[in-house]
Amino acid sequence: MCICDFLRIFARQMHRKYYILFLLIVCVITACTPRVIRKAQFVVAQADSLWMKGCIYNDSAELAQAYETLGQWQWFYADEYAHACYHYGRILREKEHPVEAMQVFINAIHAGSDDKQILGRIYNNMGDICHRANEFDLSYDMFERSANIFLGDKDTLSYYYCLNDMAFELAEQGKKTETLTLVLQIEKGCDDVDVIAHVLGTRAELYLKCKQYDSLLFFAKEAQSFENPPFISYVQMAQAYSFLTQKDSATRYAKYILEHTDDISAVNNALYILTADDQTKDIDEVREAAADRSDTQKLIEINRSKHAQAVQLLEPDLNRKLSWTWLYAIMGTLVIVGASIWIYVHRKRLQHQLLSQQVNELTSKKIAAQQCHEQLVHEYTEYTNNLVNQVEQNCAIFFQNENFPDNIYWKDSAVMFKLINDNFGMLVSKLQSIYQLSEKEIRLCILVLIGNPESKQMADWLCYSESGIRNYKNRIAKKLGTNSTQLRDFLIDLTTNRLSKQS
């Protein structure tokens, strides 16, 4: 019998006998709690109440005292301490102290709390600090941790907000495929209008980095059609019009930005546009705008430097090696407890026999469940193999026809695409929506899937030079995340939906 079985036996025997004693001990500890701790708990409770109403507890002195007090008792009040860290860290960020805020957030994640709502928001704040330091990869990692915590807590709304934060970090780096993959995941699973508005802002940011300004304007305008549009969409539109040399529109949006925000990054962009594109200003006004922008840039650099220092606190903490002292202590404790339980169980042989019978029953159920699982796995494997065989048969039927490729309506894209979708698991739609392939690229994929003909035949059917068809095929394969040798296997997996299962 293992230690876990001994623990279960002990718990069942001692549960009723010592439950009342345990409650009495808890009551005594609560009554003996120092007044300073109770005051700290009261402050944290007030901060939580205001937080639920969308407000911030502004008394930084009291929060700082609560944070210090609960920090000394964090092993007993881990959840309250984590809450204190969260509220105090937010105030420090509001007062432009990101380094101190980061240290507070780091302390919170090591406090031992299992409050997923607070931990998720703490990681989200840490991600925002990294973003302001232009550490986009690290920011993405923090937002991903936050998203996983919210998903584990079944808070889907916060989860999708975090996914959008992750997508925005990718958009900042111009990673189009990865960004759109996350964006499509959000749009497919979430119908909250505020989330969708922010997702549109993320799309616009991606096209700004990719210099696709017409697409940027489309999604930014879509975002502004919502009741609570993200303010960044106005900044994006001003930048797009400036790059498109539509100076009147760029100037109009720049003035709107200065009137409605004091965010230094947005103000900096607006001042740049007014300096370069506003044709209504005289030389003195232009110089004044340039001077204001210079001051704003200094503030931005100071702010970025502070956040960079905060990131320097986080990186060593992420990379530090864990101490195994606690594990040795737990193992030693388990050995002692196990020996004590063994003595206790030895004196209760009759009860042990009953419990052994129950364990055997559970083992039998586990074996049955395992066999059922193996059967399901076998059936699924057989099912997918049948799908692949069906695809191969369909390919052979089309390719071995003497009229290929006319028998698949090669000259009529719409009819051909419908035929391929109907017979090959919506392959064309997947290539269009997920990988944004062009018509010509999709045609090559169809040829590779159905028969993978020789380069000369493929070049003739695609009206492409034979010398360049291999490079063209390689480029398409890389775009799909594979290589030319494995391209057909990839397309078969995509057709039979095995690709999503494997990934």
Short mmCIF file of C-alpha atoms in Angstrom, two decimals, residues 405 410 444 447 452-470 473:
data_model
loop_
_atom_site.label_atom_id
_atom_site.label_comp_id
_atom_site.label_asym_id
_atom_site.label_seq_id
_atom_site.Cartn_x
_atom_site.Cartn_y
_atom_site.Cartn_z
CA PRO A 405 -7.10 18.43 -65.39
CA TRP A 410 -9.41 23.57 -64.48
CA LEU A 444 -0.63 24.42 -57.36
CA LEU A 447 -2.23 19.65 -58.44
CA ASN A 452 1.78 15.61 -57.69
CA PRO A 453 2.69 15.65 -61.43
CA GLU A 454 6.13 16.33 -62.81
CA SER A 455 7.46 19.87 -62.86
CA LYS A 456 7.00 20.25 -66.64
CA GLN A 457 3.33 19.25 -66.53
CA MET A 458 2.71 21.45 -63.51
CA ALA A 459 4.43 24.41 -65.20
CA ASP A 460 2.31 23.96 -68.34
CA TRP A 461 -0.96 23.83 -66.43
CA LEU A 462 -0.03 26.84 -64.27
CA CYS A 463 1.40 28.85 -67.19
CA TYR A 464 4.69 29.06 -65.29
CA SER A 465 8.26 28.52 -66.41
CA GLU A 466 9.58 25.01 -65.71
CA SER A 467 12.78 26.43 -64.21
CA GLY A 468 10.88 28.43 -61.61
CA ILE A 469 8.12 25.98 -60.65
CA ARG A 470 10.23 24.27 -57.96
CA LYS A 473 6.41 25.27 -54.86
#
